[in-house]
PDB file of C-alpha atoms in Angstrom:
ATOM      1  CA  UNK A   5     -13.934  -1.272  -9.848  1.00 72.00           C
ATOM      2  CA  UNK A   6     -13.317  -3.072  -7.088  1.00 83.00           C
ATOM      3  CA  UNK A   7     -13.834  -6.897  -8.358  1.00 93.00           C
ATOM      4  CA  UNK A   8     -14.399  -9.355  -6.147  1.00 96.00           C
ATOM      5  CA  UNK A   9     -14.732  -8.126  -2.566  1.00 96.00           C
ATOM      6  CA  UNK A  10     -14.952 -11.049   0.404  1.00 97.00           C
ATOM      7  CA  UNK A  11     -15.439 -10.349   4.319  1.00 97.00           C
ATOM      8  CA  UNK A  12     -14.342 -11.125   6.727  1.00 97.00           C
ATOM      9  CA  UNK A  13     -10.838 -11.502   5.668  1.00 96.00           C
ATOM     10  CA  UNK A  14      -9.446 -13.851   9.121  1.00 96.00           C
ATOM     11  CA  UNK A  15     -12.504 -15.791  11.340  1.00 97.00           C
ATOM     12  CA  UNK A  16     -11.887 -18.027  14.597  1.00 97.00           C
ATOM     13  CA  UNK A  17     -14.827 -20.466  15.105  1.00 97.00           C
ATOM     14  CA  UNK A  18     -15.033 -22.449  18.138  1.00 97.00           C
ATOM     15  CA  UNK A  19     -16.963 -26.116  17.110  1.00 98.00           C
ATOM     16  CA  UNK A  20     -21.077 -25.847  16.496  1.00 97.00           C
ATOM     17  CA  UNK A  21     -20.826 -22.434  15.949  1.00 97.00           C
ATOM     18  CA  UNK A  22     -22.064 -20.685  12.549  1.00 97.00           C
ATOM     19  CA  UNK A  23     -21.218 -18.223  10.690  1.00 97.00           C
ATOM     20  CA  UNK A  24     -21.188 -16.773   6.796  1.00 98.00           C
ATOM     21  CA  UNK A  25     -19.332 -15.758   4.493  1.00 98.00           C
ATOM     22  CA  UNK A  26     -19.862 -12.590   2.003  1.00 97.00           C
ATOM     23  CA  UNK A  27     -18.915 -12.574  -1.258  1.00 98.00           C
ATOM     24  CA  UNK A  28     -19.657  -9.557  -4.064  1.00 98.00           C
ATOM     25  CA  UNK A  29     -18.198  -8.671  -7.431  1.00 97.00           C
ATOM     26  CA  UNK A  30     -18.971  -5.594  -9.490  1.00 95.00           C
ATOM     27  CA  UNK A  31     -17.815  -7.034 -12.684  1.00 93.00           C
ATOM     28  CA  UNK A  32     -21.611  -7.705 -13.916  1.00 92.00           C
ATOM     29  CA  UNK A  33     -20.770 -11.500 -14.005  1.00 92.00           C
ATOM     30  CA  UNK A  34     -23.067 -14.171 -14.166  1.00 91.00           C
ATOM     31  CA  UNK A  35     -21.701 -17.278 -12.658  1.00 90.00           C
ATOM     32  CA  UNK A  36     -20.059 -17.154  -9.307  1.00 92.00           C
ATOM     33  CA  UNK A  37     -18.348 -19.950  -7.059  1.00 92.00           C
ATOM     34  CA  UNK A  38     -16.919 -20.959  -3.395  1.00 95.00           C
ATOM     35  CA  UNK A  39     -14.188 -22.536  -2.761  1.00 94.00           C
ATOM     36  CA  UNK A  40     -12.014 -24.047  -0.240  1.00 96.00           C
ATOM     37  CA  UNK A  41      -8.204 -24.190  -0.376  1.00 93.00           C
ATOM     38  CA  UNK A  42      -6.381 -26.612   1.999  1.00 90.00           C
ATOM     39  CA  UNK A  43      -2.564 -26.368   2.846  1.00 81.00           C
ATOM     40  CA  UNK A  44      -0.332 -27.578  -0.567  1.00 75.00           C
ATOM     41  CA  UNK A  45      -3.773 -28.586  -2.121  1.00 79.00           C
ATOM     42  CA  UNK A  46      -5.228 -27.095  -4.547  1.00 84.00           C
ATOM     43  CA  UNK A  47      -8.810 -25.409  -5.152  1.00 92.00           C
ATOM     44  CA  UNK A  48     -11.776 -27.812  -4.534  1.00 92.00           C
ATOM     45  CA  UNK A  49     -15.576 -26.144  -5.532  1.00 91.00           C
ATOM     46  CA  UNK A  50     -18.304 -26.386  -2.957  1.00 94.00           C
ATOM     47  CA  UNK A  51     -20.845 -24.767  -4.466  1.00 94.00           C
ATOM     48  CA  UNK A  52     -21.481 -22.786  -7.592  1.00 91.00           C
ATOM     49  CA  UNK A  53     -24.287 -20.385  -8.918  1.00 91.00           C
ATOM     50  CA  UNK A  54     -24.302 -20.106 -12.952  1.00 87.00           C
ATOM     51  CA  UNK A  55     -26.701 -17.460 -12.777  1.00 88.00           C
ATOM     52  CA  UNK A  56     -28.873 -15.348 -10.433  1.00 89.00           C
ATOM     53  CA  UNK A  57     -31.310 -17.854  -8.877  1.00 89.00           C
ATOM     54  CA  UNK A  58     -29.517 -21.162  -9.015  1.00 91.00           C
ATOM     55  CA  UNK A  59     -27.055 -23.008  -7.349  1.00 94.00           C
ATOM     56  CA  UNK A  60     -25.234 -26.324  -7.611  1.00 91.00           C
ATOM     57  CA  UNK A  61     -22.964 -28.616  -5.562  1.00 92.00           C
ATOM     58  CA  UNK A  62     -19.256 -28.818  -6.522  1.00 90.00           C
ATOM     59  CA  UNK A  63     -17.136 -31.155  -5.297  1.00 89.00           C
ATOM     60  CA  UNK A  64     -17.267 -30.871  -1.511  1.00 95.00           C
ATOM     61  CA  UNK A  65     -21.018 -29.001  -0.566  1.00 96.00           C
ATOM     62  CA  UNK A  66     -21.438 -31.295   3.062  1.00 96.00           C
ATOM     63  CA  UNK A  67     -21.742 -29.227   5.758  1.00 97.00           C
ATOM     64  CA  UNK A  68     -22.212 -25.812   3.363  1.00 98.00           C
ATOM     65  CA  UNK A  69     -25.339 -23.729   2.440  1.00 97.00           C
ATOM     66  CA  UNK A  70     -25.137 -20.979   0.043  1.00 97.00           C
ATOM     67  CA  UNK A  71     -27.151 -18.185  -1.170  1.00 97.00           C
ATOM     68  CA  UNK A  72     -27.216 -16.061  -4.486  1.00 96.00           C
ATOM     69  CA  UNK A  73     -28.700 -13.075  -2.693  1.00 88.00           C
ATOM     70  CA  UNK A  74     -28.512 -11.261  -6.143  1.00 95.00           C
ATOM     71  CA  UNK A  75     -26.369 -10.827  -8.853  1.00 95.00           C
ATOM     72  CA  UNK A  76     -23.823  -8.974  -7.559  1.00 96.00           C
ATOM     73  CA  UNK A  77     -23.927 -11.463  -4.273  1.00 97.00           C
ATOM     74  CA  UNK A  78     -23.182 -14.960  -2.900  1.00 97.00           C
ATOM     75  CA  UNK A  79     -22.662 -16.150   0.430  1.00 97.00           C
ATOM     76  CA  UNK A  80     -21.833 -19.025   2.127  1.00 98.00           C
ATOM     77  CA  UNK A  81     -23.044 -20.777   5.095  1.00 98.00           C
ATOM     78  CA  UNK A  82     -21.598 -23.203   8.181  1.00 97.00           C
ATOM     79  CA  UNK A  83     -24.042 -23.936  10.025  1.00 94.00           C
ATOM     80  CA  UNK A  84     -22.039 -25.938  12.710  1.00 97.00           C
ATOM     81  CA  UNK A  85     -18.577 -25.543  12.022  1.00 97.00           C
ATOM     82  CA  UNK A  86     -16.110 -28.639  12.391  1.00 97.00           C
ATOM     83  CA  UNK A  87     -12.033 -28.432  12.591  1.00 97.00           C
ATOM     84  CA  UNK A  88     -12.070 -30.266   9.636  1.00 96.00           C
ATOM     85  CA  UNK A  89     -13.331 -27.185   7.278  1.00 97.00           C
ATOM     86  CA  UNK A  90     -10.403 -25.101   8.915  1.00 97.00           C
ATOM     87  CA  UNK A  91      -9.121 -23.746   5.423  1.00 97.00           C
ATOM     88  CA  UNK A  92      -8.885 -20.744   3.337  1.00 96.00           C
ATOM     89  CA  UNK A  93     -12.390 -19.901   2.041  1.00 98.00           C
ATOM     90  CA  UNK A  94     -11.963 -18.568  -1.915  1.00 97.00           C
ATOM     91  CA  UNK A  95     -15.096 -16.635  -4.009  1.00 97.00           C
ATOM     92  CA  UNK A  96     -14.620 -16.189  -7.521  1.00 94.00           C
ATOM     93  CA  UNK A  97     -16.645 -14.574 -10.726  1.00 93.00           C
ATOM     94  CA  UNK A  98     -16.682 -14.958 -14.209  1.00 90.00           C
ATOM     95  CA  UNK A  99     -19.181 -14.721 -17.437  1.00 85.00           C
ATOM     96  CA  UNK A 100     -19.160 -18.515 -18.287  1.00 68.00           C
ATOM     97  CA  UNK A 101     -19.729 -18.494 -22.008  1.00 65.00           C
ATOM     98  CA  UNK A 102     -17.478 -20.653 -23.560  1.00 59.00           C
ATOM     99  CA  UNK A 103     -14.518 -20.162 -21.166  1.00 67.00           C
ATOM    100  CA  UNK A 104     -14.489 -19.756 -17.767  1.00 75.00           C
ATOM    101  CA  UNK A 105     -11.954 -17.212 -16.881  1.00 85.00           C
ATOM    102  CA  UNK A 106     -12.616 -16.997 -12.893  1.00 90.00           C
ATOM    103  CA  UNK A 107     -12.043 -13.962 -11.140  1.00 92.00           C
ATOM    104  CA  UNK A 108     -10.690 -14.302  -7.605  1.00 95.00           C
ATOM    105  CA  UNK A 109     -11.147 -12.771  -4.150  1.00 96.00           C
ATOM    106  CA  UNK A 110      -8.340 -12.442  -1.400  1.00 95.00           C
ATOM    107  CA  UNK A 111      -9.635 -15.508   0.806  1.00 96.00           C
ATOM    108  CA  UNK A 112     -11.186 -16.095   3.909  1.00 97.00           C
ATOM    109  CA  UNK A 113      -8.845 -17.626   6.806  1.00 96.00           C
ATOM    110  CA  UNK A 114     -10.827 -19.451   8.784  1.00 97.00           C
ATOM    111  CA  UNK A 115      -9.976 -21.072  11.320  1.00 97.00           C
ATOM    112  CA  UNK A 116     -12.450 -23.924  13.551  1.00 97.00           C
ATOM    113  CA  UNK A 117     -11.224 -24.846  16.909  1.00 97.00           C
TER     114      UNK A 117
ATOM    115  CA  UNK B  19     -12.548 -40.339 -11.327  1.00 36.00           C
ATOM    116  CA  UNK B  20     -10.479 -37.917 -13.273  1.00 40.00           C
ATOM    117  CA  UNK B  21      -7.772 -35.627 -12.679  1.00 50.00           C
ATOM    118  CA  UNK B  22      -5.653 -33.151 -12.791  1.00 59.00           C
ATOM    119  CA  UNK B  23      -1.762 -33.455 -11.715  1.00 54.00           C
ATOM    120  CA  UNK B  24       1.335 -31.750 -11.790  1.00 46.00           C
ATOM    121  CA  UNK B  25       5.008 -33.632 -12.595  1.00 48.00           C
ATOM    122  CA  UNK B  26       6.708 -31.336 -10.158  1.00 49.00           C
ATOM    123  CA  UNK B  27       5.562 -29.971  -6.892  1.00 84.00           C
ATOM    124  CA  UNK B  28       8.680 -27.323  -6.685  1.00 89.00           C
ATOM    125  CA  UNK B  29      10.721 -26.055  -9.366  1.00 92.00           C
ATOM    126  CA  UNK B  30      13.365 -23.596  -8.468  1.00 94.00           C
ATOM    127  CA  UNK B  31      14.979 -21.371 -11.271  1.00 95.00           C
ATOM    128  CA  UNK B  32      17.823 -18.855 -11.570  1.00 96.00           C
ATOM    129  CA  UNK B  33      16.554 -14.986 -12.253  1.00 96.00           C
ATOM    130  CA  UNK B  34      16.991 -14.815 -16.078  1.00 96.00           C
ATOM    131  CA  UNK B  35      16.267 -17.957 -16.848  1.00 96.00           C
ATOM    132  CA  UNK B  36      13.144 -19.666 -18.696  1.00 96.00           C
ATOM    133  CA  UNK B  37      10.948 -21.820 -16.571  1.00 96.00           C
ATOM    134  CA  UNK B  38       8.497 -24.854 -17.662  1.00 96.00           C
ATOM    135  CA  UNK B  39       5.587 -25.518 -16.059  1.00 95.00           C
ATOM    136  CA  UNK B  40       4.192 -29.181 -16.650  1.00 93.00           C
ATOM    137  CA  UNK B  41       0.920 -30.424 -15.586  1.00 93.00           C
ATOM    138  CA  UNK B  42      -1.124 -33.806 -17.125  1.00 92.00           C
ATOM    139  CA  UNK B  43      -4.887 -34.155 -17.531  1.00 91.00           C
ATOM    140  CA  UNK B  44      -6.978 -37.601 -17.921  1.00 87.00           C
ATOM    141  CA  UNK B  45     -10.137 -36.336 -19.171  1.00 87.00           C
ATOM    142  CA  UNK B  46     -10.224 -36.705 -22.618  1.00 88.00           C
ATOM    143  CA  UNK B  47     -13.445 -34.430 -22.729  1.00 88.00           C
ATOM    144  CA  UNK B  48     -11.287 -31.910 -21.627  1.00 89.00           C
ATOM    145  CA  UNK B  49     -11.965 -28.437 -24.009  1.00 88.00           C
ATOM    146  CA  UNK B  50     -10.653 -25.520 -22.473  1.00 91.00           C
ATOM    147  CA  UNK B  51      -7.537 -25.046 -20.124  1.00 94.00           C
ATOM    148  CA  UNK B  52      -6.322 -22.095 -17.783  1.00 94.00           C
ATOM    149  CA  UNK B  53      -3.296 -21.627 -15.759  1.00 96.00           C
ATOM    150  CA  UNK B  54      -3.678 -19.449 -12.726  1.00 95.00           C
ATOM    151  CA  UNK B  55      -0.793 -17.760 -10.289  1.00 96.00           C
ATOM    152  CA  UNK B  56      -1.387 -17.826  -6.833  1.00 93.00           C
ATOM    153  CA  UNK B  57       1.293 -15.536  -4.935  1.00 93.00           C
ATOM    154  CA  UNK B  58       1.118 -16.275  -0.918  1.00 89.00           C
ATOM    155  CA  UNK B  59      -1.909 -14.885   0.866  1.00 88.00           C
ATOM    156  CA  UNK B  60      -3.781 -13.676  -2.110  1.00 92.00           C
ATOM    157  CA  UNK B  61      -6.656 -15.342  -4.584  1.00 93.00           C
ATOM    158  CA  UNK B  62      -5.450 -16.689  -7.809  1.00 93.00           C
ATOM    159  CA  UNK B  63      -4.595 -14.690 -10.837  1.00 94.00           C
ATOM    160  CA  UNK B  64      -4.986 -15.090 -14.151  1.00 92.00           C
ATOM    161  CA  UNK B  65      -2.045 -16.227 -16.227  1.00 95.00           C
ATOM    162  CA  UNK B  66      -3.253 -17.451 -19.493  1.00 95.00           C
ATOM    163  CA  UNK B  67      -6.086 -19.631 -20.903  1.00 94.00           C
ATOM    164  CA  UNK B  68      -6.185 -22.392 -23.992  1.00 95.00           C
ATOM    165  CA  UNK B  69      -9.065 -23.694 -25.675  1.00 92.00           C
ATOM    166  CA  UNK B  70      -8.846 -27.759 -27.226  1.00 92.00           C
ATOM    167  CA  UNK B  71      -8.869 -26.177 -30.992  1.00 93.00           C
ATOM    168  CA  UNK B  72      -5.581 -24.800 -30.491  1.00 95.00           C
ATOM    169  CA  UNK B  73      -1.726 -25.990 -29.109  1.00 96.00           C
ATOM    170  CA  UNK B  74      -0.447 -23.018 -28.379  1.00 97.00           C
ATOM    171  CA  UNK B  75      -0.700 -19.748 -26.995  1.00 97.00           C
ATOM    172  CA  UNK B  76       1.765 -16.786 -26.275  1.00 97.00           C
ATOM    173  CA  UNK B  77       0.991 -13.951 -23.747  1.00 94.00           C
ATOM    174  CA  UNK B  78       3.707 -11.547 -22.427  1.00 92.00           C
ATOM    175  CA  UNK B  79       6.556 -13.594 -21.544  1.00 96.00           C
ATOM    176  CA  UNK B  80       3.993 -16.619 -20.819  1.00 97.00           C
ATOM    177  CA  UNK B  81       3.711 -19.459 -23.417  1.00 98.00           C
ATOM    178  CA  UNK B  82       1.116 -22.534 -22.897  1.00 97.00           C
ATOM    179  CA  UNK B  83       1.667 -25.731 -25.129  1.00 97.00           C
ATOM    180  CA  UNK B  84      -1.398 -28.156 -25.358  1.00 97.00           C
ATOM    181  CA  UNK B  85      -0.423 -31.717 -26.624  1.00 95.00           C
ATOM    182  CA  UNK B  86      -3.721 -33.886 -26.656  1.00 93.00           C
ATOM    183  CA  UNK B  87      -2.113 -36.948 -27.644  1.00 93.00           C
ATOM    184  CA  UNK B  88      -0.247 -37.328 -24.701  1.00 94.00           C
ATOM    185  CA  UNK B  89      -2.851 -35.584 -22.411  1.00 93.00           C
ATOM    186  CA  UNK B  90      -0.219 -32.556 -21.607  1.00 94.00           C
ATOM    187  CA  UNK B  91      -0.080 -29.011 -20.794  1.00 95.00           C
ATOM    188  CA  UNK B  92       2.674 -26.944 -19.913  1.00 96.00           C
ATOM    189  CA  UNK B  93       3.522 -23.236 -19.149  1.00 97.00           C
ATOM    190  CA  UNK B  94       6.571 -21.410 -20.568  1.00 98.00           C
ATOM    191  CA  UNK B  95       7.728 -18.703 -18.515  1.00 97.00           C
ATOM    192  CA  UNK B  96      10.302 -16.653 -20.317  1.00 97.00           C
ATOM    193  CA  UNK B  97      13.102 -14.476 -18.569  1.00 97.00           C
ATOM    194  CA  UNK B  98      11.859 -15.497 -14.872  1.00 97.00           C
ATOM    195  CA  UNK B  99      12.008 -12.446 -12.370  1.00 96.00           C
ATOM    196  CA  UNK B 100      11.936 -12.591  -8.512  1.00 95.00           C
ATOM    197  CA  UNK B 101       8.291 -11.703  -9.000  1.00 95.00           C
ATOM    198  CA  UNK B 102       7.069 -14.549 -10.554  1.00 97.00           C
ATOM    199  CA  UNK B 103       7.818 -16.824  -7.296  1.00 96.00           C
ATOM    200  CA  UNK B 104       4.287 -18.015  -6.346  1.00 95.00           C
ATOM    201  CA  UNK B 105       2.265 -21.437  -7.082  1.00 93.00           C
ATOM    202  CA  UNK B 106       1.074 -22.212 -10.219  1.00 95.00           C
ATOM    203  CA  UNK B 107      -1.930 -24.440 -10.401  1.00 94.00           C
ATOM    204  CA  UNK B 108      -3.457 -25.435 -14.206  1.00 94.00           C
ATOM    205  CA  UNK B 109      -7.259 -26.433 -14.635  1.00 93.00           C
ATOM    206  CA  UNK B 110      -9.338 -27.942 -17.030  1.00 91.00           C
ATOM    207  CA  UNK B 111     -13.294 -27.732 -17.844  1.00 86.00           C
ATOM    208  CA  UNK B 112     -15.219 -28.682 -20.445  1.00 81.00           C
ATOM    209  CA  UNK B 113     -18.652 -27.859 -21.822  1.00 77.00           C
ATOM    210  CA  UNK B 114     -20.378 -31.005 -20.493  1.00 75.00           C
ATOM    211  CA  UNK B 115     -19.730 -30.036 -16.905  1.00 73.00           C
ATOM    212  CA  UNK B 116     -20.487 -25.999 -18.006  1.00 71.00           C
ATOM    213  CA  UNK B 117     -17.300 -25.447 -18.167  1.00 75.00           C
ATOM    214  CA  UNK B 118     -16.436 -26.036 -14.060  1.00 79.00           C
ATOM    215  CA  UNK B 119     -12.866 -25.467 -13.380  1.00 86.00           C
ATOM    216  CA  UNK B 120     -11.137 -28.464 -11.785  1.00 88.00           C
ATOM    217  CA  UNK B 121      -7.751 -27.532 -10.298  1.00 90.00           C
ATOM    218  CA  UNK B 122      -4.508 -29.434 -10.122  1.00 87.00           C
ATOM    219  CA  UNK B 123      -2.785 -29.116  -6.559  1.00 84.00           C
ATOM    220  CA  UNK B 124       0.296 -26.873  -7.875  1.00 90.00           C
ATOM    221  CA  UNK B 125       3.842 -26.027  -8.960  1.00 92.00           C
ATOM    222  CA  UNK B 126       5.901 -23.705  -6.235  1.00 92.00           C
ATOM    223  CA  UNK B 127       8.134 -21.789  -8.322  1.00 95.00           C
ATOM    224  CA  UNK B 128      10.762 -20.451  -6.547  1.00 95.00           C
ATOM    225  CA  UNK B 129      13.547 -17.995  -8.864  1.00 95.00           C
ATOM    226  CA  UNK B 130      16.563 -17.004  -6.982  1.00 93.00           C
TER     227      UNK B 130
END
């Protein structure tokens, strides 16, 4: 049971370019999330999928796209990276009954120069 | 709009002894609370959760007080050991947003 898996783990973008990040979990979850993590911040959502087939904005979506490939995955898109979304990229999982006890992966360190 | 903050952005500790954890919310919709651990270049982890019904919670060696009267959570770390240096961030949600986690910006514990 590996939880929630994210590649790559450490990206260097030069400005325009695109790229995406994976995200899967193997904890049969319904709901998962992105999120971006900013030096002494804390977590801010950019997107969210409650189940298989939607998504939703969160709190910062501009200049994201994301995709709930399947259960198991979603990914997240830059389509023309900017230095300002240098920052550590976070997926997470849960159920999302009546809590919402998020499971983590280990980050993406990206970095847009 | 509303928040959630933390009193303290540090809080250093002596191995042995019991830490506190404070963090304030605004939004008084608020039902359900978690407090996660983030240790430096990994995800957050799961400490502890707390649902509006209740003010308090015990886990192993973790303790989390709700007061909603005053708008206040905190997190009671008991017997602090070197490994429990890492940033502690609270969040709230409630079932009008579907339960969406909104983070506080975090407490650096350090125990010496």
């Amino acid at each position: 049971n590996a939880g929630v898996t994210q590649t790559p783990k450490f990206q260097v973008l030069k400005t325009g370019q695109s790229m995406t990040l994976q995200c899967a979990q193997d904890m049969n979850h319904n709901s998962m999330y992105w999120y971006r993590q900013d030096p002494g911040m804390g977590l801010r959502l950019i997107y969210y999928s409650a189940s298989e087939g939607t998504t939703d904005k969160g709190e910062v979506p501009n200049g994201y796209n994301v995709s709930r490939l399947n259960k198991r995955e979603f990914s997240l898109r830059l389509e023309s990276a900017a230095p300002s979304q240098t920052s550590v990229y976070f997926c997470a999982s849960s159920y999302r009954d009546t809590t919402n006890e998020q499971f983590f992966g280990p980050g993406t360190r990206l970095t847009v120069l | 709009g509303e928040s959630v903050g933390l009193h303290l952005p540090t809080l250093s500790v002596q191995e042995g002894d019991n830490s506190i954890i404070n963090c304030a919310y605004s939004n008084s919709a608020s039902d359900y609370f978690i407090w996660y651990k983030q240790e430096s270049g990994k995800g957050p982890q799961f400490i502890i959760d707390i649902r509006s019904n209740m003010d308090k919670r015990q886990g192993q060696r973790v303790t989390v007080l709700l007061n909603k009267t005053v708008k206040h959570l905190s997190l009671q770390i008991a017997a602090t050991q070197p490994g429990d240096s890492a940033v502690y961030f609270c969040a709230e949600a409630n079932s009008n947003s579907g339960y969406a986690l909104n983070f506080g910006k975090g407490t650096s514990l350090l125990v010496t």
